[in-house]
CSV table of C-alpha atoms and ligand atoms in Angstrom, one decimal:
chain,number,residue,atom,x,y,z
A,1,MET,CA,57.5,-40.5,13.2
A,2,ILE,CA,55.8,-38.7,16.1
A,3,GLY,CA,52.0,-39.0,16.0
A,4,LYS,CA,51.0,-36.4,18.6
A,5,ILE,CA,52.7,-33.4,20.1
A,6,LEU,CA,51.9,-31.4,23.2
A,7,ILE,CA,52.7,-27.7,22.8
A,8,ALA,CA,53.8,-26.4,26.1
A,9,ASN,CA,53.3,-22.7,25.2
A,10,ARG,CA,50.7,-20.1,24.2
A,11,GLY,CA,50.2,-17.2,21.8
A,12,GLU,CA,51.8,-16.9,18.4
A,13,VAL,CA,54.5,-19.5,19.0
A,14,ALA,CA,51.9,-22.1,19.9
A,15,LEU,CA,50.2,-21.4,16.6
A,16,ARG,CA,53.5,-21.5,14.8
A,17,ILE,CA,54.2,-25.0,16.1
A,18,LEU,CA,50.6,-26.1,15.4
A,19,ARG,CA,50.9,-25.1,11.8
A,20,ALA,CA,54.1,-27.2,11.3
A,21,CYS,CA,52.4,-30.2,13.0
A,22,ARG,CA,49.3,-29.9,10.7
A,23,GLU,CA,51.4,-29.9,7.6
A,24,MET,CA,53.3,-33.0,8.9
A,25,GLY,CA,50.1,-34.8,9.8
A,26,ILE,CA,50.8,-34.7,13.5
A,27,GLU,CA,48.0,-34.3,16.0
A,28,THR,CA,48.3,-31.4,18.5
A,29,VAL,CA,47.5,-30.9,22.2
A,30,ALA,CA,47.3,-27.4,23.4
A,31,VAL,CA,47.7,-26.5,27.1
A,32,HIS,CA,46.3,-23.3,28.6
A,33,SER,CA,45.7,-21.3,31.7
A,34,THR,CA,42.2,-20.3,32.7
A,35,ALA,CA,43.1,-16.8,31.3
A,36,ASP,CA,43.6,-18.4,27.9
A,37,ALA,CA,40.5,-20.6,27.6
A,38,SER,CA,39.4,-18.7,24.5
A,39,ALA,CA,42.8,-18.2,23.0
A,40,MET,CA,43.4,-19.1,19.4
A,41,HIS,CA,45.9,-21.8,20.1
A,42,VAL,CA,43.3,-23.6,22.1
A,43,ARG,CA,40.7,-23.2,19.4
A,44,LEU,CA,43.0,-24.5,16.6
A,45,ALA,CA,44.5,-27.5,18.4
A,46,ASP,CA,43.0,-30.9,18.1
A,47,GLU,CA,42.7,-31.2,21.8
A,48,SER,CA,43.3,-28.9,24.8
A,49,VAL,CA,43.9,-29.3,28.5
A,50,CYS,CA,43.6,-26.6,31.2
A,51,ILE,CA,46.7,-26.6,33.3
A,52,GLY,CA,46.0,-24.0,35.9
A,53,PRO,CA,45.3,-20.5,36.9
A,54,PRO,CA,46.6,-17.4,35.1
A,55,PRO,CA,50.0,-16.8,36.7
A,56,ALA,CA,52.6,-18.5,34.5
A,57,ARG,CA,54.3,-20.3,37.5
A,58,ASP,CA,50.9,-22.0,38.1
A,59,SER,CA,50.2,-22.9,34.5
A,60,TYR,CA,52.8,-22.6,31.7
A,61,LEU,CA,55.6,-23.3,34.2
A,62,ASN,CA,53.6,-26.0,36.1
A,63,THR,CA,55.7,-29.0,35.0
A,64,ALA,CA,53.5,-31.5,36.9
A,65,ALA,CA,50.3,-30.3,35.2
A,66,ILE,CA,52.0,-30.2,31.8
A,67,LEU,CA,53.3,-33.8,32.1
A,68,SER,CA,49.9,-34.9,33.3
A,69,ALA,CA,48.3,-33.3,30.3
A,70,ALA,CA,50.8,-35.2,28.1
A,71,GLU,CA,50.0,-38.4,29.9
A,72,ILE,CA,46.2,-38.2,29.7
A,73,SER,CA,46.2,-37.0,26.0
A,74,GLY,CA,48.6,-39.7,24.9
A,75,ALA,CA,51.1,-37.2,23.5
A,76,GLU,CA,54.4,-38.7,22.4
A,77,ALA,CA,56.5,-35.5,22.4
A,78,VAL,CA,56.6,-32.1,23.9
A,79,HIS,CA,57.5,-28.9,22.1
A,80,PRO,CA,58.4,-26.1,24.6
A,81,GLY,CA,58.4,-23.2,22.1
A,82,TYR,CA,60.3,-20.2,23.6
A,83,GLY,CA,60.3,-18.7,27.0
A,84,PHE,CA,58.6,-20.6,29.8
A,85,LEU,CA,60.3,-24.1,30.0
A,86,ALA,CA,62.2,-24.0,26.7
A,87,GLU,CA,65.6,-23.8,28.4
A,88,ASN,CA,64.9,-25.6,31.6
A,89,ALA,CA,67.1,-28.7,31.6
A,90,ASP,CA,65.2,-30.3,34.5
A,91,PHE,CA,62.0,-30.1,32.5
A,92,ALA,CA,63.6,-31.6,29.4
A,93,GLN,CA,64.9,-34.4,31.7
A,94,MET,CA,61.5,-35.0,33.2
A,95,VAL,CA,59.9,-35.2,29.7
A,96,GLU,CA,62.5,-37.8,28.8
A,97,ASP,CA,62.0,-39.7,32.1
A,98,HIS,CA,58.3,-39.9,31.3
A,99,GLY,CA,59.2,-41.7,28.0
A,100,LEU,CA,58.3,-38.7,25.9
A,101,VAL,CA,60.4,-37.0,23.2
A,102,PHE,CA,61.6,-33.5,24.1
A,103,ILE,CA,61.7,-31.4,20.9
A,104,GLY,CA,65.0,-29.7,21.6
A,105,PRO,CA,68.6,-30.5,22.6
A,106,THR,CA,69.6,-32.9,25.4
A,107,PRO,CA,69.1,-31.8,29.0
A,108,GLU,CA,72.9,-31.9,29.3
A,109,HIS,CA,73.4,-29.4,26.5
A,110,ILE,CA,70.7,-27.1,27.8
A,111,ALA,CA,72.3,-27.1,31.3
A,112,LEU,CA,75.8,-26.6,29.7
A,113,MET,CA,74.7,-23.5,27.9
A,114,GLY,CA,72.6,-22.2,30.8
A,115,ASP,CA,75.8,-21.6,32.8
A,116,LYS,CA,77.4,-18.6,31.1
A,117,ILE,CA,80.9,-19.4,32.3
A,118,VAL,CA,80.8,-23.1,31.3
A,119,ALA,CA,79.2,-22.0,28.0
A,120,LYS,CA,82.1,-19.6,27.4
A,121,ARG,CA,84.7,-22.2,28.4
A,122,THR,CA,83.1,-24.7,26.0
A,123,ALA,CA,83.1,-22.1,23.2
A,124,VAL,CA,86.8,-21.7,23.7
A,125,GLU,CA,87.4,-25.4,23.6
A,126,LEU,CA,85.3,-25.6,20.4
A,127,GLY,CA,87.5,-23.0,18.8
A,128,LEU,CA,85.0,-20.2,18.7
A,129,PRO,CA,86.3,-16.6,19.3
A,130,VAL,CA,85.1,-15.2,22.7
A,131,VAL,CA,85.2,-11.8,24.4
A,132,PRO,CA,88.5,-11.4,26.4
A,133,GLY,CA,87.6,-11.8,30.1
A,134,SER,CA,88.4,-13.2,33.4
A,135,GLU,CA,88.9,-17.0,33.3
A,136,GLY,CA,86.0,-18.1,35.4
A,137,PRO,CA,84.2,-16.3,38.2
A,138,VAL,CA,86.1,-13.5,40.1
A,139,ASP,CA,86.0,-14.4,43.8
A,140,ASP,CA,87.0,-11.2,45.4
A,141,GLU,CA,88.0,-7.6,44.7
A,142,PRO,CA,91.8,-8.2,44.3
A,143,ALA,CA,91.0,-10.9,41.7
A,144,ALA,CA,88.6,-8.6,39.9
A,145,ARG,CA,91.2,-5.8,40.0
A,146,ARG,CA,93.9,-8.0,38.5
A,147,ALA,CA,91.5,-9.2,35.7
A,148,ALA,CA,90.4,-5.6,35.0
A,149,GLU,CA,94.0,-4.3,34.8
A,150,ARG,CA,94.9,-7.1,32.4
A,151,LEU,CA,91.8,-6.5,30.2
A,152,GLY,CA,92.0,-2.7,30.4
A,153,TYR,CA,89.0,-0.5,31.3
A,154,PRO,CA,86.1,-0.2,30.7
A,155,VAL,CA,85.0,-3.7,31.8
A,156,LEU,CA,81.6,-5.3,32.2
A,157,ILE,CA,80.7,-7.3,35.2
A,158,LYS,CA,78.3,-10.1,34.2
A,159,ALA,CA,76.4,-12.6,36.4
A,160,VAL,CA,77.2,-16.2,35.7
A,161,ALA,CA,73.5,-17.1,36.0
A,162,GLY,CA,72.4,-14.0,34.0
A,163,GLY,CA,72.1,-13.8,30.2
A,164,GLY,CA,70.0,-11.8,27.8
A,165,GLY,CA,71.4,-8.6,29.3
A,166,ARG,CA,70.3,-9.3,32.8
A,167,GLY,CA,72.9,-8.9,35.6
A,168,MET,CA,75.4,-6.7,33.7
A,169,SER,CA,77.2,-3.7,35.1
A,170,LEU,CA,79.6,-1.3,33.4
A,171,VAL,CA,82.8,-0.2,35.1
A,172,GLU,CA,84.5,2.8,33.6
A,173,GLY,CA,87.7,2.8,35.7
A,174,PRO,CA,89.5,1.4,38.7
A,175,ALA,CA,87.7,3.8,41.2
A,176,GLY,CA,84.3,2.3,40.5
A,177,LEU,CA,85.3,-1.4,40.6
A,178,GLY,CA,84.8,-2.2,44.3
A,179,ASP,CA,81.3,-0.8,44.6
A,180,ALA,CA,80.2,-2.1,41.2
A,181,LEU,CA,81.4,-5.6,42.2
A,182,ARG,CA,79.5,-5.6,45.5
A,183,MET,CA,76.4,-4.3,43.8
A,184,ALA,CA,76.6,-6.8,40.9
A,185,ARG,CA,77.0,-9.7,43.4
A,186,ASN,CA,74.1,-8.5,45.5
A,187,GLU,CA,71.8,-8.2,42.5
A,188,ALA,CA,72.9,-11.6,41.1
A,189,ARG,CA,72.2,-13.2,44.4
A,190,LEU,CA,68.8,-11.6,44.7
A,191,GLY,CA,67.9,-12.1,41.0
A,192,PHE,CA,69.3,-15.5,40.3
A,193,GLY,CA,70.2,-17.1,43.6
A,194,ASP,CA,73.8,-17.3,42.5
A,195,ASP,CA,76.2,-14.5,43.3
A,196,ARG,CA,79.0,-15.5,41.0
A,197,VAL,CA,80.1,-12.9,38.5
A,198,TYR,CA,82.8,-12.6,35.9
A,199,LEU,CA,84.5,-9.8,34.0
A,200,GLU,CA,84.7,-9.0,30.3
A,201,LYS,CA,86.4,-6.4,28.2
A,202,PHE,CA,83.6,-3.9,27.3
A,203,LEU,CA,83.0,-3.6,23.6
A,204,ALA,CA,81.7,-0.1,23.0
A,205,ARG,CA,80.0,-0.4,19.7
A,206,PRO,CA,79.1,-4.0,19.0
A,207,ARG,CA,76.4,-5.4,16.9
A,208,HIS,CA,74.4,-8.4,18.0
A,209,ILE,CA,74.8,-11.1,15.3
A,210,GLU,CA,73.6,-14.6,15.9
A,211,VAL,CA,74.1,-17.7,13.8
A,212,GLN,CA,71.4,-20.3,13.3
A,213,VAL,CA,72.4,-24.0,13.4
A,214,LEU,CA,70.5,-27.2,12.9
A,215,ALA,CA,72.0,-30.6,13.9
A,216,ASP,CA,70.6,-34.1,13.7
A,217,GLN,CA,71.3,-37.1,15.9
A,218,HIS,CA,73.6,-38.6,13.3
A,219,GLY,CA,76.5,-36.2,13.6
A,220,ASN,CA,75.4,-33.8,10.8
A,221,ALA,CA,75.1,-30.0,11.4
A,222,VAL,CA,74.4,-27.1,9.0
A,223,HIS,CA,74.3,-23.4,9.6
A,224,LEU,CA,71.4,-21.3,8.2
A,225,GLY,CA,73.1,-18.0,8.1
A,226,GLU,CA,72.8,-15.2,10.6
A,227,ARG,CA,70.4,-12.7,12.0
A,228,ASP,CA,71.3,-9.2,13.0
A,229,CYS,CA,69.4,-8.3,16.2
A,230,THR,CA,71.3,-5.1,17.1
A,231,LEU,CA,68.1,-3.1,17.5
A,232,GLN,CA,67.0,-3.7,21.1
A,233,ARG,CA,65.4,-1.7,23.9
A,234,ARG,CA,66.2,-2.7,27.5
A,235,HIS,CA,67.6,-6.0,26.1
A,236,GLN,CA,64.3,-6.8,24.3
A,237,LYS,CA,64.7,-7.2,20.6
A,238,VAL,CA,62.5,-5.0,18.6
A,239,VAL,CA,63.6,-5.5,15.0
A,240,GLU,CA,65.6,-8.4,13.5
A,241,GLU,CA,66.9,-8.9,10.1
A,242,ALA,CA,68.6,-11.5,7.8
A,243,PRO,CA,71.2,-11.2,6.4
A,244,SER,CA,73.1,-8.8,8.6
A,245,PRO,CA,73.8,-5.7,6.6
A,246,VAL,CA,77.4,-5.7,7.8
A,247,LEU,CA,78.5,-9.1,6.6
A,248,GLY,CA,79.5,-10.3,3.1
A,249,ALA,CA,79.0,-13.8,1.7
A,250,ARG,CA,82.5,-14.9,2.6
A,251,GLU,CA,82.3,-13.7,6.3
A,252,ARG,CA,78.9,-15.4,6.6
A,253,ALA,CA,80.2,-18.7,5.2
A,254,ARG,CA,83.3,-18.5,7.5
A,255,ILE,CA,81.5,-17.9,10.8
A,256,GLY,CA,78.7,-20.3,9.8
A,257,GLU,CA,81.1,-23.1,9.1
A,258,GLN,CA,82.9,-22.4,12.4
A,259,VAL,CA,79.6,-22.7,14.3
A,260,ALA,CA,78.5,-25.8,12.4
A,261,ALA,CA,81.9,-27.5,13.0
A,262,ALA,CA,81.6,-26.6,16.7
A,263,MET,CA,78.2,-28.2,17.0
A,264,ARG,CA,79.5,-31.4,15.3
A,265,ARG,CA,82.3,-31.6,17.9
A,266,LEU,CA,79.8,-30.9,20.7
A,267,GLY,CA,77.5,-33.7,19.5
A,268,TYR,CA,74.7,-31.1,19.6
A,269,ARG,CA,71.2,-32.1,18.4
A,270,GLY,CA,68.3,-29.9,17.3
A,271,LEU,CA,68.0,-26.2,16.6
A,272,GLY,CA,70.4,-23.7,18.3
A,273,THR,CA,71.5,-20.2,18.0
A,274,VAL,CA,75.1,-19.0,18.8
A,275,GLU,CA,75.1,-15.4,19.7
A,276,PHE,CA,78.1,-13.1,18.9
A,277,LEU,CA,79.0,-9.6,19.5
A,278,TRP,CA,80.5,-8.2,16.3
A,279,GLN,CA,82.8,-5.2,16.2
A,280,ASP,CA,85.1,-4.0,13.5
A,281,GLY,CA,85.0,-7.2,11.5
A,282,ASP,CA,85.5,-9.6,14.5
A,283,PHE,CA,83.1,-12.0,16.2
A,284,TYR,CA,83.0,-12.6,19.9
A,285,PHE,CA,80.9,-15.5,21.3
A,286,ILE,CA,78.6,-14.4,24.2
A,287,GLU,CA,76.1,-17.1,24.7
A,288,MET,CA,74.2,-19.9,23.0
A,289,ASN,CA,70.4,-20.4,23.0
A,290,THR,CA,69.2,-24.0,22.9
A,291,ARG,CA,65.7,-23.3,21.6
A,292,LEU,CA,63.7,-22.0,18.7
A,293,GLN,CA,63.8,-18.2,18.8
A,294,VAL,CA,61.2,-15.5,18.4
A,295,GLU,CA,63.1,-14.1,15.4
A,296,HIS,CA,63.4,-17.5,13.6
A,297,PRO,CA,61.0,-16.4,10.8
A,298,VAL,CA,63.6,-14.1,9.1
A,299,THR,CA,65.8,-17.1,8.6
A,300,GLU,CA,62.9,-19.1,7.2
A,301,MET,CA,62.1,-16.3,4.8
A,302,VAL,CA,65.7,-16.1,3.4
A,303,THR,CA,66.3,-19.9,3.3
A,304,GLY,CA,62.9,-21.2,2.6
A,305,ILE,CA,63.4,-23.8,5.3
A,306,ASP,CA,60.6,-24.5,7.9
A,307,LEU,CA,62.6,-24.5,11.1
A,308,VAL,CA,59.9,-26.1,13.3
A,309,ARG,CA,59.4,-28.9,10.8
A,310,GLU,CA,63.2,-29.6,10.9
A,311,GLN,CA,63.1,-29.5,14.7
A,312,VAL,CA,60.4,-32.1,14.8
A,313,ARG,CA,62.2,-34.3,12.2
A,314,VAL,CA,65.5,-34.3,14.0
A,315,ALA,CA,63.8,-34.9,17.4
A,316,ALA,CA,62.2,-38.0,15.8
A,317,GLY,CA,65.7,-39.2,14.9
A,318,LYS,CA,65.6,-38.4,11.2
A,319,PRO,CA,68.8,-37.4,9.5
A,320,LEU,CA,69.0,-33.9,8.0
A,321,GLY,CA,67.3,-33.9,4.6
A,322,PHE,CA,69.7,-31.4,3.0
A,323,SER,CA,73.4,-30.6,3.0
A,324,GLN,CA,75.1,-27.2,3.6
A,325,ASP,CA,75.5,-26.8,-0.2
A,326,ALA,CA,71.7,-27.0,-0.6
A,327,VAL,CA,71.2,-24.0,1.7
A,328,ARG,CA,70.6,-20.9,-0.4
A,329,PHE,CA,70.1,-17.4,0.9
A,330,THR,CA,67.6,-15.3,-1.1
A,331,GLY,CA,66.7,-11.6,-0.6
A,332,HIS,CA,66.3,-9.8,2.7
A,333,ALA,CA,63.9,-10.3,5.6
A,334,VAL,CA,63.0,-8.0,8.5
A,335,GLU,CA,60.9,-8.9,11.6
A,336,TRP,CA,58.9,-6.2,13.4
A,337,ARG,CA,57.8,-7.1,16.9
A,338,ILE,CA,54.4,-5.6,17.7
A,339,THR,CA,53.7,-5.3,21.4
A,340,ALA,CA,50.7,-4.1,23.4
A,341,GLU,CA,52.2,-1.2,25.3
A,342,ASP,CA,51.6,2.3,26.6
A,343,PRO,CA,53.0,4.8,24.1
A,344,GLN,CA,54.2,7.1,26.9
A,345,THR,CA,55.6,4.7,29.5
A,346,LEU,CA,56.5,2.0,26.9
A,347,THR,CA,55.2,-0.6,29.5
A,348,PRO,CA,52.9,-3.5,28.7
A,349,ARG,CA,49.2,-2.8,28.4
A,350,ALA,CA,46.4,-5.3,28.6
A,351,GLY,CA,43.0,-4.8,27.0
A,352,THR,CA,40.5,-6.0,24.4
A,353,VAL,CA,41.2,-5.9,20.7
A,354,THR,CA,38.1,-4.3,19.1
A,355,ALA,CA,39.2,-4.4,15.5
A,356,TYR,CA,42.1,-6.3,13.8
A,357,HIS,CA,43.3,-6.2,10.2
A,358,ALA,CA,46.5,-8.0,9.3
A,359,PRO,CA,48.5,-6.8,6.3
A,360,GLY,CA,48.9,-9.0,3.3
A,361,GLY,CA,50.3,-9.0,-0.2
A,362,PRO,CA,53.6,-10.4,-1.5
A,363,GLY,CA,56.4,-11.0,0.9
A,364,VAL,CA,54.3,-10.3,4.0
A,365,ARG,CA,54.0,-12.9,6.8
A,366,VAL,CA,52.1,-12.3,10.0
A,367,ASP,CA,52.7,-14.6,13.0
A,368,SER,CA,50.1,-13.8,15.6
A,369,ALA,CA,47.3,-15.3,17.6
A,370,LEU,CA,45.2,-12.1,17.6
A,371,TYR,CA,41.6,-11.8,16.6
A,372,ALA,CA,38.9,-9.1,16.9
A,373,GLY,CA,37.4,-9.5,20.4
A,374,TYR,CA,40.6,-11.1,21.9
A,375,ALA,CA,41.4,-9.8,25.3
A,376,VAL,CA,45.2,-9.4,25.8
A,377,PRO,CA,45.8,-10.9,29.3
A,378,PRO,CA,48.0,-8.9,31.7
A,379,HIS,CA,49.8,-12.1,32.8
A,380,TYR,CA,52.2,-12.8,30.0
A,381,ASP,CA,54.6,-11.3,27.5
A,382,SER,CA,53.3,-8.2,25.6
A,383,LEU,CA,54.2,-9.5,22.2
A,384,ILE,CA,51.0,-9.8,20.2
A,385,ALA,CA,52.1,-10.0,16.6
A,386,LYS,CA,55.2,-10.4,14.5
A,387,LEU,CA,55.3,-8.8,11.0
A,388,ILE,CA,57.9,-10.5,8.8
A,389,ILE,CA,58.7,-8.9,5.6
A,390,HIS,CA,60.7,-10.4,2.7
A,391,ASP,CA,61.9,-8.7,-0.5
A,392,VAL,CA,64.7,-8.8,-3.0
A,393,ASP,CA,67.0,-6.5,-1.0
A,394,ARG,CA,67.1,-4.5,2.2
A,395,GLU,CA,66.0,-1.3,0.5
A,396,MET,CA,62.9,-2.9,-1.0
A,397,CYS,CA,62.3,-4.8,2.2
A,398,LEU,CA,62.1,-1.5,4.2
A,399,ARG,CA,59.7,0.0,1.7
A,400,ARG,CA,57.5,-3.0,1.9
A,401,SER,CA,57.8,-2.9,5.7
A,402,GLU,CA,56.4,0.7,5.8
A,403,ARG,CA,53.6,-0.3,3.5
A,404,ALA,CA,52.7,-3.3,5.6
A,405,LEU,CA,53.0,-1.5,9.0
A,406,ALA,CA,50.8,1.3,7.7
A,407,GLU,CA,48.0,-1.1,6.7
A,408,THR,CA,48.0,-2.9,10.1
A,409,VAL,CA,45.0,-2.1,12.2
A,410,ILE,CA,44.9,-3.1,15.9
A,411,ASP,CA,42.2,-1.1,17.8
A,412,GLY,CA,41.4,-1.3,21.5
A,413,VAL,CA,44.9,-1.7,22.8
A,414,PRO,CA,47.8,0.7,22.2
A,415,THR,CA,50.7,-0.8,20.4
A,416,ASN,CA,54.3,0.1,19.5
A,417,ILE,CA,53.5,0.4,15.8
A,418,PRO,CA,54.1,4.2,15.8
A,419,LEU,CA,57.6,3.5,17.4
A,420,LEU,CA,58.3,0.9,14.7
A,421,ARG,CA,57.4,3.4,12.0
A,422,ARG,CA,59.6,6.0,13.6
A,423,ILE,CA,62.6,3.5,13.5
A,424,LEU,CA,61.8,2.8,9.8
A,425,ALA,CA,61.8,6.6,9.0
A,426,ASP,CA,65.2,7.1,10.7
A,427,GLU,CA,68.1,7.7,8.4
A,428,ALA,CA,70.6,5.9,10.6
A,429,PHE,CA,68.4,2.8,10.5
A,430,GLU,CA,68.1,3.1,6.7
A,431,ARG,CA,71.9,3.2,6.5
A,432,SER,CA,72.0,0.3,9.0
A,433,ASP,CA,74.2,2.5,11.3
A,434,TYR,CA,72.1,2.4,14.4
A,435,ASP,CA,74.2,0.9,17.2
A,436,THR,CA,76.2,3.5,19.0
A,437,ASN,CA,74.1,6.1,20.6
A,438,TRP,CA,71.2,3.8,21.1
A,439,LEU,CA,73.4,1.2,22.8
A,440,GLY,CA,75.2,3.9,24.9
A,441,ARG,CA,71.9,5.2,26.2
A,442,LEU,CA,70.7,1.8,27.0
A,443,LEU,CA,73.8,0.8,28.9
A,444,ALA,CA,73.8,4.2,30.8
A,445,ALA,CA,70.2,3.5,31.8
A,446,ALA,CA,71.0,-0.1,32.8
A,447,ALA,CA,74.0,1.1,34.8
A,448,THR,CA,72.0,3.5,37.0
B,1,MV4,C1,78.4,-7.0,26.1
B,1,MV4,C2,78.4,-5.7,25.6
B,1,MV4,C3,79.6,-5.1,25.4
B,1,MV4,N1,80.7,-5.7,25.8
B,1,MV4,N2,79.6,-7.6,26.4
B,1,MV4,C4,73.6,-7.6,26.1
B,1,MV4,C5,72.9,-8.8,26.0
B,1,MV4,C6,73.8,-9.9,26.4
B,1,MV4,N3,73.5,-11.1,25.7
B,1,MV4,C7,75.1,-9.4,26.1
B,1,MV4,N4,75.0,-8.0,26.0
B,1,MV4,C8,76.1,-7.2,25.8
B,1,MV4,N5,77.3,-7.7,26.2
B,1,MV4,C9,80.7,-6.9,26.3
B,1,MV4,N6,81.8,-7.5,26.6
B,1,MV4,C10,77.2,-5.1,25.2
B,1,MV4,C11,76.0,-5.8,25.4
B,1,MV4,C12,74.8,-5.2,25.0
B,1,MV4,C13,74.2,-5.4,23.8
B,1,MV4,C14,74.7,-6.3,22.8
B,1,MV4,C15,74.0,-6.5,21.6
B,1,MV4,C16,72.9,-5.7,21.3
B,1,MV4,C17,72.4,-4.9,22.2
B,1,MV4,C18,73.0,-4.7,23.5
B,1,MV4,C19,72.5,-3.7,24.4
B,1,MV4,C20,73.1,-3.6,25.6
B,1,MV4,C21,74.2,-4.3,25.9
């Protein structure tokens, strides 16, 4: 087994990984920027190493400094968490080249899923349903026109190097295609250094449903059900839940089995999430994430499985300790992402937390690195806490959510808690009927 793990991340996810390590008797090495010298992940780790100045590119993305930290601390493995280097195939390769274990999939699988066209082609080969679209990138306007006529308008132009909603452009009809194509190309070149784009049939009212999978290095793979992440703002997830309110047990088992079988065929190892759009009872693959995800706790709550522990076990070469039959889904879980943001502009806000009270009681989990006196740095993601609520069913879970959000105290920096409580008070949300208008507004804003 692995004796010491370097955690190449910060904030709540660094703490999350630390907790799993502690329970497994594994020593931890924290890395931090100068801005994070008094951060909780540094304080709780067995050892810590400063890896650079505040900007992420000089610290949490500084691969040389991170590998040096692993070297001098005698770490045997690196856990990347999410964001930063988690889906950087070159980093995963460097970690392995240094004789360390990368806690994640192979560099090849990370690279494969990082290219959205290759990922989609792979999904087709693995028998997963995909959104109808152009086969590969469209090279010029005539090719785009032919693809769009075949698919039928409206169509979406997506950047090959995009993902997570970045580099998408909606085309309502043939008149707008030429300009949209040129603009999308330009933006893709500027944003990703790769101007290739492809077309997809536009789904007007989809839900975002993602399937969690776990695979070992011995050919075993299980699915751990799905998460419904339809509630997003500017492609940032705000609320996630498990199970999806729109799926029944039979649909869940069916898509889950399909995904697990696909991962077996791919020879995938580690934790992964296969993202689908879901509309009118049908699933359409959009992309695969080759990392632990922010919203993983809702899956942990309904399955009782510690995903980080399993990640470490399979990275160490252990076979899965349970079969698909042993995976049981109990109750309902919702995650509320609390961010430090300006209530007017909804943009990130830094500042010092003067008072902090985390909610408690049955079915309440808080993943956060906050403490009273903590200064939220301006350099990183605005996520400061995740409230994960579990109860017997969705209705009770929402009531418990309101109770827990109401007793959360974070003074000194403005947060989105009022916004979360407004969502919770919304009847459409209560009925789980919250995709259409919201998505329409979002896409209209993204398209201008
Ligand atoms: C789409 C789509 C409609 N049709 N693809 C957004 C994130 C990225 N992973 C894929 N996304 C979308 N792809 C087709 N063919 C609508 C979205 C989309 C979306 C999807 C799920 C949840 C929220 C969303 C918000 C905006 C756009």
